[in-house]
JSON list of C-alpha atoms in Angstrom, two decimals:
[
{"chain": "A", "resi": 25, "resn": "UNK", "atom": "CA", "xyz": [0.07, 5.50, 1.90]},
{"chain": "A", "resi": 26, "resn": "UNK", "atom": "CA", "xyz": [3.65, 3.72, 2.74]},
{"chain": "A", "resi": 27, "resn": "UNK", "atom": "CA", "xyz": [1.69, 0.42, 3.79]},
{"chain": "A", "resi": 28, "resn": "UNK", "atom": "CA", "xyz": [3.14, -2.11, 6.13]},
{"chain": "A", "resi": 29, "resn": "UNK", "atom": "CA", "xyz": [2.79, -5.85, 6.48]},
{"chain": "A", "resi": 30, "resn": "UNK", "atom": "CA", "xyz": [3.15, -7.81, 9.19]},
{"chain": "A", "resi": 31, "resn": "UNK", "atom": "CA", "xyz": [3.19, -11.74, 10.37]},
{"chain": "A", "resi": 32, "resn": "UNK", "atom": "CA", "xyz": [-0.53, -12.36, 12.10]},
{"chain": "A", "resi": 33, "resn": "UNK", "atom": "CA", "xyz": [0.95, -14.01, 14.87]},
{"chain": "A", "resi": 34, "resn": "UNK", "atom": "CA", "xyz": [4.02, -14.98, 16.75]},
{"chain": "A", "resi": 35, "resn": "UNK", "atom": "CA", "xyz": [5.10, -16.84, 19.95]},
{"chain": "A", "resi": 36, "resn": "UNK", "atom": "CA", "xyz": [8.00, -16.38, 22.03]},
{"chain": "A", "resi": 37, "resn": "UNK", "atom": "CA", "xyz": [9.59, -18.61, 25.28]},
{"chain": "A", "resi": 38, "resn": "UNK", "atom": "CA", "xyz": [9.63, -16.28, 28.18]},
{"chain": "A", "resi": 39, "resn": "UNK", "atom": "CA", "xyz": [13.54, -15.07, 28.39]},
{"chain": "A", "resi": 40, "resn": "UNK", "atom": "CA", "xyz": [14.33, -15.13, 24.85]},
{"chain": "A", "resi": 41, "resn": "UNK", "atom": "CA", "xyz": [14.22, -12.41, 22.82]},
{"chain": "A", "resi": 42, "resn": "UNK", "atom": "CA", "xyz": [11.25, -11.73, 20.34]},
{"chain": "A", "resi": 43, "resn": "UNK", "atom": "CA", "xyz": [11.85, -10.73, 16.99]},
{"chain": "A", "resi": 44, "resn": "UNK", "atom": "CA", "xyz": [9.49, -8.99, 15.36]},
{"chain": "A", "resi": 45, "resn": "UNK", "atom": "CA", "xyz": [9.49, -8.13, 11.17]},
{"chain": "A", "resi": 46, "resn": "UNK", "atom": "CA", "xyz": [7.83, -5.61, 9.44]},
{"chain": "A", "resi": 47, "resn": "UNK", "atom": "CA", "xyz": [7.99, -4.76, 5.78]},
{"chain": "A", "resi": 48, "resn": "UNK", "atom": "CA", "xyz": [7.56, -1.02, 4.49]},
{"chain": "A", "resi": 49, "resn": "UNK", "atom": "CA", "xyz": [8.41, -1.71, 0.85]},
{"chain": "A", "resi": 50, "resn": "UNK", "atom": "CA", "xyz": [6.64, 1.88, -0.42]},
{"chain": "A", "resi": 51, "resn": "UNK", "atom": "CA", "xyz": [8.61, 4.41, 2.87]},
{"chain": "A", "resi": 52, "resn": "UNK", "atom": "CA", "xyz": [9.27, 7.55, 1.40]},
{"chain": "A", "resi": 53, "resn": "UNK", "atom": "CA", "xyz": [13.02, 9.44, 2.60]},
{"chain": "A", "resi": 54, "resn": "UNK", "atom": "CA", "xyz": [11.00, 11.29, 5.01]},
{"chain": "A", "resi": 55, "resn": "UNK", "atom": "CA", "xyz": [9.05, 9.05, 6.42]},
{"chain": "A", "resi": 56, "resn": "UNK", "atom": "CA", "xyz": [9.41, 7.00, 10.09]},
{"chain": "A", "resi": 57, "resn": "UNK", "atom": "CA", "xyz": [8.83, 3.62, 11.10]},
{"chain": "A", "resi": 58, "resn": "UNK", "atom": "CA", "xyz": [7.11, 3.88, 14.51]},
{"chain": "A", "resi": 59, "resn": "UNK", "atom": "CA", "xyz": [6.37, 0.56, 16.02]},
{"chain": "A", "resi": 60, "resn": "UNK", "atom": "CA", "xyz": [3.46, 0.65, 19.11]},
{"chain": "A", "resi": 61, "resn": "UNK", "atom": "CA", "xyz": [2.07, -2.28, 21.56]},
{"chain": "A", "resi": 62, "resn": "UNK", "atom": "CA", "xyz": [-1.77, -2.71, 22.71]},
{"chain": "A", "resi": 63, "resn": "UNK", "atom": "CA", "xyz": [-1.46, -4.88, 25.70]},
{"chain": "A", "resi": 64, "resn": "UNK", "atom": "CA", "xyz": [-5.43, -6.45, 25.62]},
{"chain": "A", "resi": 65, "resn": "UNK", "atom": "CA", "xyz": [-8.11, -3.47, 25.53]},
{"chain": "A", "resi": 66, "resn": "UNK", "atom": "CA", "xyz": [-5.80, -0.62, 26.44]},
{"chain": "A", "resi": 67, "resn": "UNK", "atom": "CA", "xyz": [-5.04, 2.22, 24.52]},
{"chain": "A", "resi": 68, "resn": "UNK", "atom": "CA", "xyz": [-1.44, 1.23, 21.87]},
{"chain": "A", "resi": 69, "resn": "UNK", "atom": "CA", "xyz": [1.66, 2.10, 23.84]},
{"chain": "A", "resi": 70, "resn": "UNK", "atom": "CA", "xyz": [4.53, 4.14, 22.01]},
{"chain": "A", "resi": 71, "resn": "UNK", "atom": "CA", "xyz": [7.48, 1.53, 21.69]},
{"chain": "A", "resi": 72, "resn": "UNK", "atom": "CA", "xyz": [10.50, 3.02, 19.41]},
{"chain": "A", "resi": 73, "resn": "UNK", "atom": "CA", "xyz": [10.86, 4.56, 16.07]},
{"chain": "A", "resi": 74, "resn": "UNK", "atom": "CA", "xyz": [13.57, 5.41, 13.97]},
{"chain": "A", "resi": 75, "resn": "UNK", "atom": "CA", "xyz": [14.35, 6.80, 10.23]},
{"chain": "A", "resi": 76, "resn": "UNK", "atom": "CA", "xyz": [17.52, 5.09, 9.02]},
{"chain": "A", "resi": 77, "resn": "UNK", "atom": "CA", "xyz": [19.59, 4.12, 11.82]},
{"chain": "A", "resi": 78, "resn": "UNK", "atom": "CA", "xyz": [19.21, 1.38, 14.48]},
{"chain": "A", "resi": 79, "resn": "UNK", "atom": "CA", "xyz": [17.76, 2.39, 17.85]},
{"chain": "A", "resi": 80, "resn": "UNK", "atom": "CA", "xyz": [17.90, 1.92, 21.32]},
{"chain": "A", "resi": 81, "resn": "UNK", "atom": "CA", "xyz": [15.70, 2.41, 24.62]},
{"chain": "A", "resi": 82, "resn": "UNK", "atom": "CA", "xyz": [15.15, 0.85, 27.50]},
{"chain": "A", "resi": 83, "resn": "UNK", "atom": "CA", "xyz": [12.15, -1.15, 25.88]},
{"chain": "A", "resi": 84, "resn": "UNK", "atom": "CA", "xyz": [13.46, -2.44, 22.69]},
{"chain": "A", "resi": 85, "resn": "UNK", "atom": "CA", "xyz": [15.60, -2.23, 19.91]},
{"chain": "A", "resi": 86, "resn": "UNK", "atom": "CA", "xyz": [14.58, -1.36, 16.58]},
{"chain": "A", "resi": 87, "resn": "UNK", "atom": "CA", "xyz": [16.62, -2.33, 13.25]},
{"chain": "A", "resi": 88, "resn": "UNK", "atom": "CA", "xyz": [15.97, -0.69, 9.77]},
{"chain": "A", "resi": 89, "resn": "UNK", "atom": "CA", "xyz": [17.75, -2.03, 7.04]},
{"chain": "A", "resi": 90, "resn": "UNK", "atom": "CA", "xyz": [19.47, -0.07, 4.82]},
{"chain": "A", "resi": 91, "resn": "UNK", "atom": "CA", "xyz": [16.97, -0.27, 2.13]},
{"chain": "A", "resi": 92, "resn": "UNK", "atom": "CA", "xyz": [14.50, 0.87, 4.49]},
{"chain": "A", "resi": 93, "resn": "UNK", "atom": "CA", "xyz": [12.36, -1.71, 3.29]},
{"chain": "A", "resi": 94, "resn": "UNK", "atom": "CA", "xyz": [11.90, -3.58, 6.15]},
{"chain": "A", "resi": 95, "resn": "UNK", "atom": "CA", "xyz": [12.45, -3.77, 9.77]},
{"chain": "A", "resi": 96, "resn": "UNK", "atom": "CA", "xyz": [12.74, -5.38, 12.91]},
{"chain": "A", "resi": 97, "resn": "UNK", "atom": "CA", "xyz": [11.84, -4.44, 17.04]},
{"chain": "A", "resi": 98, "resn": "UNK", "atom": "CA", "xyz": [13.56, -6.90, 19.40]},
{"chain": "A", "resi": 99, "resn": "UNK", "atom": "CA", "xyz": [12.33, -7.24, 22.70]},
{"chain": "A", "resi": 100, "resn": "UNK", "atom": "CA", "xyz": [15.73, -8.72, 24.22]},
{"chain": "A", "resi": 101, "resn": "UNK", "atom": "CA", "xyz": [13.82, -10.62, 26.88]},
{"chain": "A", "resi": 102, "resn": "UNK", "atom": "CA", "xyz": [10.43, -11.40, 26.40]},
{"chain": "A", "resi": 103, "resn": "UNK", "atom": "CA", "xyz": [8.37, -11.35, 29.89]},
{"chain": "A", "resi": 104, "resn": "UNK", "atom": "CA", "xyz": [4.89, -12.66, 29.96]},
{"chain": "A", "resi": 105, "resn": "UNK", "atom": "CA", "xyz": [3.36, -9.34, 30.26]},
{"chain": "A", "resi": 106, "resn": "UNK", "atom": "CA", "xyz": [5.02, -8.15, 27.00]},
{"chain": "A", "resi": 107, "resn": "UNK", "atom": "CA", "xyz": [2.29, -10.51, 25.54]},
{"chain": "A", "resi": 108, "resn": "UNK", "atom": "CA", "xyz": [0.22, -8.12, 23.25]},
{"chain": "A", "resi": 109, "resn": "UNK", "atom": "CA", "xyz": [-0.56, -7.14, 19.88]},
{"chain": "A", "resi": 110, "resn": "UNK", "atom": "CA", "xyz": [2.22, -4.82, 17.90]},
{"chain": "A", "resi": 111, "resn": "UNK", "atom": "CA", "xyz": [2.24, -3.00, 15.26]},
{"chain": "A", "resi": 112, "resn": "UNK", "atom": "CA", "xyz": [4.05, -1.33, 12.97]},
{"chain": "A", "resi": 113, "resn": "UNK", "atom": "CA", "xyz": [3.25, 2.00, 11.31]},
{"chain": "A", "resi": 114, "resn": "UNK", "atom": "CA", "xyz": [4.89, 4.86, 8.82]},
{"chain": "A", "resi": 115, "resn": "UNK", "atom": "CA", "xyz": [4.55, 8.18, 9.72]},
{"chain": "A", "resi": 116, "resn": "UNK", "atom": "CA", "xyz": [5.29, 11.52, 7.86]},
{"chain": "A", "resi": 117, "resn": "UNK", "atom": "CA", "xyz": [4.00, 12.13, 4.90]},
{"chain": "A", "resi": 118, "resn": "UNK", "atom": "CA", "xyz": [2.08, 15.21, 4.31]},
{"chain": "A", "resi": 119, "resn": "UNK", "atom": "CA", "xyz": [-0.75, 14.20, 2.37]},
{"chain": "A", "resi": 120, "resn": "UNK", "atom": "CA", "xyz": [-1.17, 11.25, 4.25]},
{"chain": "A", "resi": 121, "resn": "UNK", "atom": "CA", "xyz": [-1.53, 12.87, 7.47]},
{"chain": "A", "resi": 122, "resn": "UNK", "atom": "CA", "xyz": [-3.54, 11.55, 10.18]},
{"chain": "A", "resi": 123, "resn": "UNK", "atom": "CA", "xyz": [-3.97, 8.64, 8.54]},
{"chain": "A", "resi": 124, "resn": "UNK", "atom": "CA", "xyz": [-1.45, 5.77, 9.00]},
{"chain": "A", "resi": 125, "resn": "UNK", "atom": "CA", "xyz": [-2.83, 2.95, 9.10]},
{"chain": "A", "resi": 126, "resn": "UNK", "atom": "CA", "xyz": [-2.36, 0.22, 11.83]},
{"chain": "A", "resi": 127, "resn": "UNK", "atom": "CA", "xyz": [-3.63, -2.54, 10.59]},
{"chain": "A", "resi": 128, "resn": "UNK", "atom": "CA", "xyz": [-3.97, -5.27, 12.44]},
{"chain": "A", "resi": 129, "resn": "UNK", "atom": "CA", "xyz": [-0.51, -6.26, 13.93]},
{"chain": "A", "resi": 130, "resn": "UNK", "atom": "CA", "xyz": [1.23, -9.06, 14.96]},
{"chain": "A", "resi": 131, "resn": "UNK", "atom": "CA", "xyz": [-0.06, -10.94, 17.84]},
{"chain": "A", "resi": 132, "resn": "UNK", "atom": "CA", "xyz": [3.22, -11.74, 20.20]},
{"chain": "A", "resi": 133, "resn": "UNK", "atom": "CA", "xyz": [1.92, -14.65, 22.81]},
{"chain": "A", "resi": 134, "resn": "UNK", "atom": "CA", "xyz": [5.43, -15.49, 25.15]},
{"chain": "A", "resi": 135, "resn": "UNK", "atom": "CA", "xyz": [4.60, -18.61, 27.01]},
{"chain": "A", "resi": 136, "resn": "UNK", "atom": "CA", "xyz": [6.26, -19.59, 30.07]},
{"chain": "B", "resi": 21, "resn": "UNK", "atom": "CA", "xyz": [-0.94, 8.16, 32.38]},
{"chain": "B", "resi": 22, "resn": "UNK", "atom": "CA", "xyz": [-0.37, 9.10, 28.62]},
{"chain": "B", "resi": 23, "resn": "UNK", "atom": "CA", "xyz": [-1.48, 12.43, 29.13]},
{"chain": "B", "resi": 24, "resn": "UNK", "atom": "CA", "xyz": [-4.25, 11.70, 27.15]},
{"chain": "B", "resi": 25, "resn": "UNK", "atom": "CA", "xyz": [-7.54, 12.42, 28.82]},
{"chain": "B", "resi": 26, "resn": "UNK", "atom": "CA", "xyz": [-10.69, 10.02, 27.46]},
{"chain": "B", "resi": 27, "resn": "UNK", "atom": "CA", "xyz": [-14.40, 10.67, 28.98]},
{"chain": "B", "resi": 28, "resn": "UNK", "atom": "CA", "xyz": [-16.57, 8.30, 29.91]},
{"chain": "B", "resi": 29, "resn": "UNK", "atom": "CA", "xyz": [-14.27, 5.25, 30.31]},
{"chain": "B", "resi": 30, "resn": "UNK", "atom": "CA", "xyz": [-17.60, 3.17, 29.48]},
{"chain": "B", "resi": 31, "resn": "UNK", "atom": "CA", "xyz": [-21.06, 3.95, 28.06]},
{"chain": "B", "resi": 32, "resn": "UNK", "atom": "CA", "xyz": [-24.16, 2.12, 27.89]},
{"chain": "B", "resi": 33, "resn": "UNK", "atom": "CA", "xyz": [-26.73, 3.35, 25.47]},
{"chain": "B", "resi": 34, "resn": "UNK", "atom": "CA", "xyz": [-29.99, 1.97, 23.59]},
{"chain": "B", "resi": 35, "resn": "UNK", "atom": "CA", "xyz": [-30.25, 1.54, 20.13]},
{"chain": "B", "resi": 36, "resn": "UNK", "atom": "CA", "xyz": [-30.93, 4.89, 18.22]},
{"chain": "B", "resi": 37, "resn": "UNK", "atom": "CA", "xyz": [-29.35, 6.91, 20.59]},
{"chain": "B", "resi": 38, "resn": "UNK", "atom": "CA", "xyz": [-26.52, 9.50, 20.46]},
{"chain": "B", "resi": 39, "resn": "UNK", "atom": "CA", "xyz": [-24.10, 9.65, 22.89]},
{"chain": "B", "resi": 40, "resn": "UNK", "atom": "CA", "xyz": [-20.64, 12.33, 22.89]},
{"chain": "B", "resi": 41, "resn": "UNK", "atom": "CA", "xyz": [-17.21, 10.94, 23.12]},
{"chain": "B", "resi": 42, "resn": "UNK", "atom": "CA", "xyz": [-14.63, 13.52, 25.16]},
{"chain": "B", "resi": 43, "resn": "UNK", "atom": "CA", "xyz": [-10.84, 13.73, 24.63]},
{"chain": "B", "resi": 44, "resn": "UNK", "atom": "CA", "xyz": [-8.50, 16.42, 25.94]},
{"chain": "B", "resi": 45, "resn": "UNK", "atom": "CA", "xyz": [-5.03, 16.20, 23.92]},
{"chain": "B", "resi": 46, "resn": "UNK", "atom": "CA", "xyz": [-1.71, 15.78, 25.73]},
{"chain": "B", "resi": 47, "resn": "UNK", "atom": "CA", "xyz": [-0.07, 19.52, 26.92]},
{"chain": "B", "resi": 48, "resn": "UNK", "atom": "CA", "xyz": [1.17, 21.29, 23.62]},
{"chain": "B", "resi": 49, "resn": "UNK", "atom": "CA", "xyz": [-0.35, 18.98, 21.24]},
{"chain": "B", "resi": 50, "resn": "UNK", "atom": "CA", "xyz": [-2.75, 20.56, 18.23]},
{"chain": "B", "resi": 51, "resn": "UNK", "atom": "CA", "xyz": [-3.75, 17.41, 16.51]},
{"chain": "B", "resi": 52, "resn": "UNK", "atom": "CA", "xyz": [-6.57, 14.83, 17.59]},
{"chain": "B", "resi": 53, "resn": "UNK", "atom": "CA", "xyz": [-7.37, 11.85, 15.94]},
{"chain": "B", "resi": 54, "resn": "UNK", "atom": "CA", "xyz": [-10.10, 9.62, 16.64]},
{"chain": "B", "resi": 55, "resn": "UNK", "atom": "CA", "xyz": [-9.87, 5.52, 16.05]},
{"chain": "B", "resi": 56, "resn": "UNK", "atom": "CA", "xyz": [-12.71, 3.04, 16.14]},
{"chain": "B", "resi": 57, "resn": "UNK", "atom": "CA", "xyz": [-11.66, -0.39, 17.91]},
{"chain": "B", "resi": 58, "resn": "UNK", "atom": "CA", "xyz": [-14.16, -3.40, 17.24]},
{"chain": "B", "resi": 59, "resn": "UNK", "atom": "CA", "xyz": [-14.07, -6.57, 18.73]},
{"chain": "B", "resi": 60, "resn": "UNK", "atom": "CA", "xyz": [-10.94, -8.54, 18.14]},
{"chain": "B", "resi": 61, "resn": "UNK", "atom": "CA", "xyz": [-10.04, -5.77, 15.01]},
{"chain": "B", "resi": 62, "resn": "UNK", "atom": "CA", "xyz": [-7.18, -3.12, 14.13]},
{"chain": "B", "resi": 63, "resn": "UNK", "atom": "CA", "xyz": [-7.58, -0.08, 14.65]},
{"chain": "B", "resi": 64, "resn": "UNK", "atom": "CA", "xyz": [-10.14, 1.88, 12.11]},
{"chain": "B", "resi": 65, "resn": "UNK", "atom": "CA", "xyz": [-9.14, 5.72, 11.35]},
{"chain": "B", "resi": 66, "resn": "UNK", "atom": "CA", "xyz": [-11.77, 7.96, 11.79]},
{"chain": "B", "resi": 67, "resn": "UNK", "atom": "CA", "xyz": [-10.97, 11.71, 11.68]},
{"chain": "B", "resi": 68, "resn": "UNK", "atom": "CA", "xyz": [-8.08, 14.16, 12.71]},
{"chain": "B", "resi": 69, "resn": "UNK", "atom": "CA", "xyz": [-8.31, 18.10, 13.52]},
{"chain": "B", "resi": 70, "resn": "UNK", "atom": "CA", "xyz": [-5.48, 20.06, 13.77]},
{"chain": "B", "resi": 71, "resn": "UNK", "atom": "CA", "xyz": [-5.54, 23.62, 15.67]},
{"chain": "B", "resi": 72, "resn": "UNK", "atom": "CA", "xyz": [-9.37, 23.29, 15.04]},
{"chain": "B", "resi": 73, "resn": "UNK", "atom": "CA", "xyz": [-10.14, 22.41, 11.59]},
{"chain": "B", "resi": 74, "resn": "UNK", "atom": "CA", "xyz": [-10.69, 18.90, 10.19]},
{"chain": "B", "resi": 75, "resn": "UNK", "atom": "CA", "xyz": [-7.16, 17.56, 8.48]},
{"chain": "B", "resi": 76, "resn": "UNK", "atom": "CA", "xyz": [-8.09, 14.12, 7.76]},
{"chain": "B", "resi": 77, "resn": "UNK", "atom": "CA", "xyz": [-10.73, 11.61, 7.08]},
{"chain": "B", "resi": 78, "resn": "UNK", "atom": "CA", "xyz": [-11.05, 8.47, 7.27]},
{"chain": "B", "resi": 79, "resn": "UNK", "atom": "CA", "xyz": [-13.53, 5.58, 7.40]},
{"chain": "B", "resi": 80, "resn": "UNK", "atom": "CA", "xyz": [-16.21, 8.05, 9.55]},
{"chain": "B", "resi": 81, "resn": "UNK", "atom": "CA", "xyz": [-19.89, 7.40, 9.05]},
{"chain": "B", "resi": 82, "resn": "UNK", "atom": "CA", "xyz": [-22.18, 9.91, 8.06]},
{"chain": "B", "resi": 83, "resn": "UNK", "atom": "CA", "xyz": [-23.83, 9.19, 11.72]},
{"chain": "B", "resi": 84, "resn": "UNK", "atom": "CA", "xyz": [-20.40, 10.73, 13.35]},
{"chain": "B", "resi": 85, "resn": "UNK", "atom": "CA", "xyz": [-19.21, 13.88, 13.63]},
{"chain": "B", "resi": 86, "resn": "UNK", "atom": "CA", "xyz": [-16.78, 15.42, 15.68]},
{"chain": "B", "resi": 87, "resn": "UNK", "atom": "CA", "xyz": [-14.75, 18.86, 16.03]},
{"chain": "B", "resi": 88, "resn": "UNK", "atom": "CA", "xyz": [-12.14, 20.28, 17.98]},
{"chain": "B", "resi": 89, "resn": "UNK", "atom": "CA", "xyz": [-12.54, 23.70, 19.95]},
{"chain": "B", "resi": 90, "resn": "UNK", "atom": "CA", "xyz": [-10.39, 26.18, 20.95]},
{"chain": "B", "resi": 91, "resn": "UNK", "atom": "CA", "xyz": [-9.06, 24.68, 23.98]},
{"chain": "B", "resi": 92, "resn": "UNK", "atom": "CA", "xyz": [-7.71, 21.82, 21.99]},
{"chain": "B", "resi": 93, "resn": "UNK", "atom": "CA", "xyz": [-10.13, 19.16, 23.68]},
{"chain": "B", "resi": 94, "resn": "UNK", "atom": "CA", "xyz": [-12.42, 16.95, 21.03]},
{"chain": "B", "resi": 95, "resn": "UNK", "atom": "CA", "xyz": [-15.60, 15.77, 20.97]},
{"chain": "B", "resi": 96, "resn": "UNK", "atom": "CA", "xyz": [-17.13, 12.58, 18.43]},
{"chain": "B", "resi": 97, "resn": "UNK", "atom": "CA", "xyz": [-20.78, 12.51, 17.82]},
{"chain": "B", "resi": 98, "resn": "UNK", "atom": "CA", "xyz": [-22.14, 9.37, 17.66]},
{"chain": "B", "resi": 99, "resn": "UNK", "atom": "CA", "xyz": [-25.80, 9.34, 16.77]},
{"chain": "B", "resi": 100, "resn": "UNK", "atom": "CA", "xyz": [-28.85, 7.12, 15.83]},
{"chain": "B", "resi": 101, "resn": "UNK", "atom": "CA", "xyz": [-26.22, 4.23, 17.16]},
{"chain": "B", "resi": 102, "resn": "UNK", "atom": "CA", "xyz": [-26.69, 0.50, 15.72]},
{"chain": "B", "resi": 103, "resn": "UNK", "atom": "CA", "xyz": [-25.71, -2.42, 17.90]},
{"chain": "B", "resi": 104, "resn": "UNK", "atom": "CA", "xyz": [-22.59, -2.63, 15.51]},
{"chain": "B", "resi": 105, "resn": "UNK", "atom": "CA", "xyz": [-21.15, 0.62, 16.35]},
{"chain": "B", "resi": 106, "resn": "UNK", "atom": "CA", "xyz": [-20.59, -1.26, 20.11]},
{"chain": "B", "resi": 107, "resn": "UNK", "atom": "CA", "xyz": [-16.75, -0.69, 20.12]},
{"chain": "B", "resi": 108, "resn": "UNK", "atom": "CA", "xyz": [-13.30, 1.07, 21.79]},
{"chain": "B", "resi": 109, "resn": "UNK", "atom": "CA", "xyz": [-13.00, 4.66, 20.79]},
{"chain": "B", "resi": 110, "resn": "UNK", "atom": "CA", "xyz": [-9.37, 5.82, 20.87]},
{"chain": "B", "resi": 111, "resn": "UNK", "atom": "CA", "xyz": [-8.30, 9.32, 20.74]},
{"chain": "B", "resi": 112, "resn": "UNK", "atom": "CA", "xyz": [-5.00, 9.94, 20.32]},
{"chain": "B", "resi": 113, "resn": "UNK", "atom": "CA", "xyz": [-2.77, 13.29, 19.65]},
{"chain": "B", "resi": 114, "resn": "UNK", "atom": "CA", "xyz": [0.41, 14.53, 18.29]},
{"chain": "B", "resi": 115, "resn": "UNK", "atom": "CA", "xyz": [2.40, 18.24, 18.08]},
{"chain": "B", "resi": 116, "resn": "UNK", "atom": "CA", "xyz": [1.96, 18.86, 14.45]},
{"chain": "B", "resi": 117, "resn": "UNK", "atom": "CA", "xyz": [-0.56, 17.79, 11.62]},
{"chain": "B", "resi": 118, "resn": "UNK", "atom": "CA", "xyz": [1.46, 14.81, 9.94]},
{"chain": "B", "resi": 119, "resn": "UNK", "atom": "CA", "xyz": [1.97, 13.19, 13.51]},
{"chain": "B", "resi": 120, "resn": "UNK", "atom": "CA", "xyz": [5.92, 13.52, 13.76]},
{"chain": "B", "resi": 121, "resn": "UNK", "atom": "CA", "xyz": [6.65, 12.85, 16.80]},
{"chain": "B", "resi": 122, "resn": "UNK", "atom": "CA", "xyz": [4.58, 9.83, 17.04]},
{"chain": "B", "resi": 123, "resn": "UNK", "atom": "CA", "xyz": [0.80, 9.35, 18.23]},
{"chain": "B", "resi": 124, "resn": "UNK", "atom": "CA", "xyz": [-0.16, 9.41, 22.17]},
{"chain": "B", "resi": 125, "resn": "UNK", "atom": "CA", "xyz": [-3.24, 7.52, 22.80]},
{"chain": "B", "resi": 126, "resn": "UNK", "atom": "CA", "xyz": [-5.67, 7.94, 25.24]},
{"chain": "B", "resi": 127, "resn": "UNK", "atom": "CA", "xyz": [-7.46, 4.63, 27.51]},
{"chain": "B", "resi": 128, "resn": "UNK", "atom": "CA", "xyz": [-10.35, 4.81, 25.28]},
{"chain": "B", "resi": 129, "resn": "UNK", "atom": "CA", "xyz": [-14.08, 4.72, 25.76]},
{"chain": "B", "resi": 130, "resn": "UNK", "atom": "CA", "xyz": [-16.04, 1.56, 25.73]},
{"chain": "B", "resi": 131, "resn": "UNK", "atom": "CA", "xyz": [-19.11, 1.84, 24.36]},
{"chain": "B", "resi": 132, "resn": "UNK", "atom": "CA", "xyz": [-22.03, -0.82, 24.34]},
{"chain": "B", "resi": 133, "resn": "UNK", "atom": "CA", "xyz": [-24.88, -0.08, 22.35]},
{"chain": "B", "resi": 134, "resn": "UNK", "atom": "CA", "xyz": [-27.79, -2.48, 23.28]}
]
């Protein structure tokens, strides 16, 4: 499987922007970085994802670096209820269908 | 609303007891996959179908089962529960078998076994 790895936890001020890493040392060409949010006990939340270029929406921003090694969502102004766990997963690989892992995440906390 | 239909939101049950976990996909979707959520953990593969037949396993106990039938919806078996199988069940579902497209997950289903 293309593992990821993230920090365990993070904080943020509320109004800043939150940076969050991943690494994905093993991605394959076809593979995408998809990056969810599980806000307490809910079901994870799609966020972004992207193969090789930077994205956009109206959530986040995702960077990939040209290696494709690693990469980065930016929430450009962290609110309080953006306070969650996220993580960061590889998807598309045949034989490894169904089962990217999520691991356990990175636990954002913004504080007032 | 996902799309992603999960049934019952919560469960009760007793030790030794087998209860059935319900999840219809999103519109157009073929694959299912089910997670297993414990307390203050990541989320734990369990199984996927695709179109009806079993694509992937995961970390399923030989207690669970589950299958997909022809009108997409899932069901996980859960029998002769132990207090540790308390936990969120997630299903979630995607177009095609390798999940492009991304996963949609469902609210889940809380279940307590006491």
């Amino acid at each position: 499987d293309a593992k990821t790895t993230q920090p365990t936890s993070m904080d943020c001020a509320e109004g800043r922007a939150a940076n969050l890493p991943c690494n994905h040392s093993t991605i394959s060409g076809n593979e995408y970085v998809y990056w969810y949010r599980q806000i307490h006990s809910q079901g994870p939340q799609y966020i972004i994802h992207g193969l090789k270029n930077n994205e956009t929406n109206e959530m986040a921003s995702l960077i990939i670096t040209e290696d494709r090694k690693s990469s980065t969502l930016i929430l450009p102004h962290a609110t309080l209820r953006d306070t969650a766990v996220y993580y960061c997963i590889v998807i598309g690989r045949k034989a490894n269908a169904g089962k990217s892992t999520f691991g356990d995440g990175t636990t954002l906390t913004v504080k007032p | 609303d996902s799309g992603v239909t999960q049934t019952p939101k919560h469960l009760i049950t007793a030790t030794g007891q087998r209860v059935t976990l319900r999840c219809s996909p999103r519109s157009g979707d073929l694959s299912v996959y089910w997670y297993q959520q414990s307390l203050d953990q990541g989320l734990q593969f369990l199984i996927q179908y695709y179109n009806g037949e079993e694509r992937a396993k995961g970390n399923i106990l030989e207690r669970f089962s589950a299958q997909q039938f022809p009108d997409l919806h899932s069901e996980l078996n859960l029998s002769s529960l132990e207090l540790g199988d308390s936990a969120l069940y997630f299903c979630a579902s995607s177009v095609g078998p390798e999940g492009a497209g991304g996963y949609t997950f469902g609210s889940g289903t809380r279940l307590t076994v006491v």
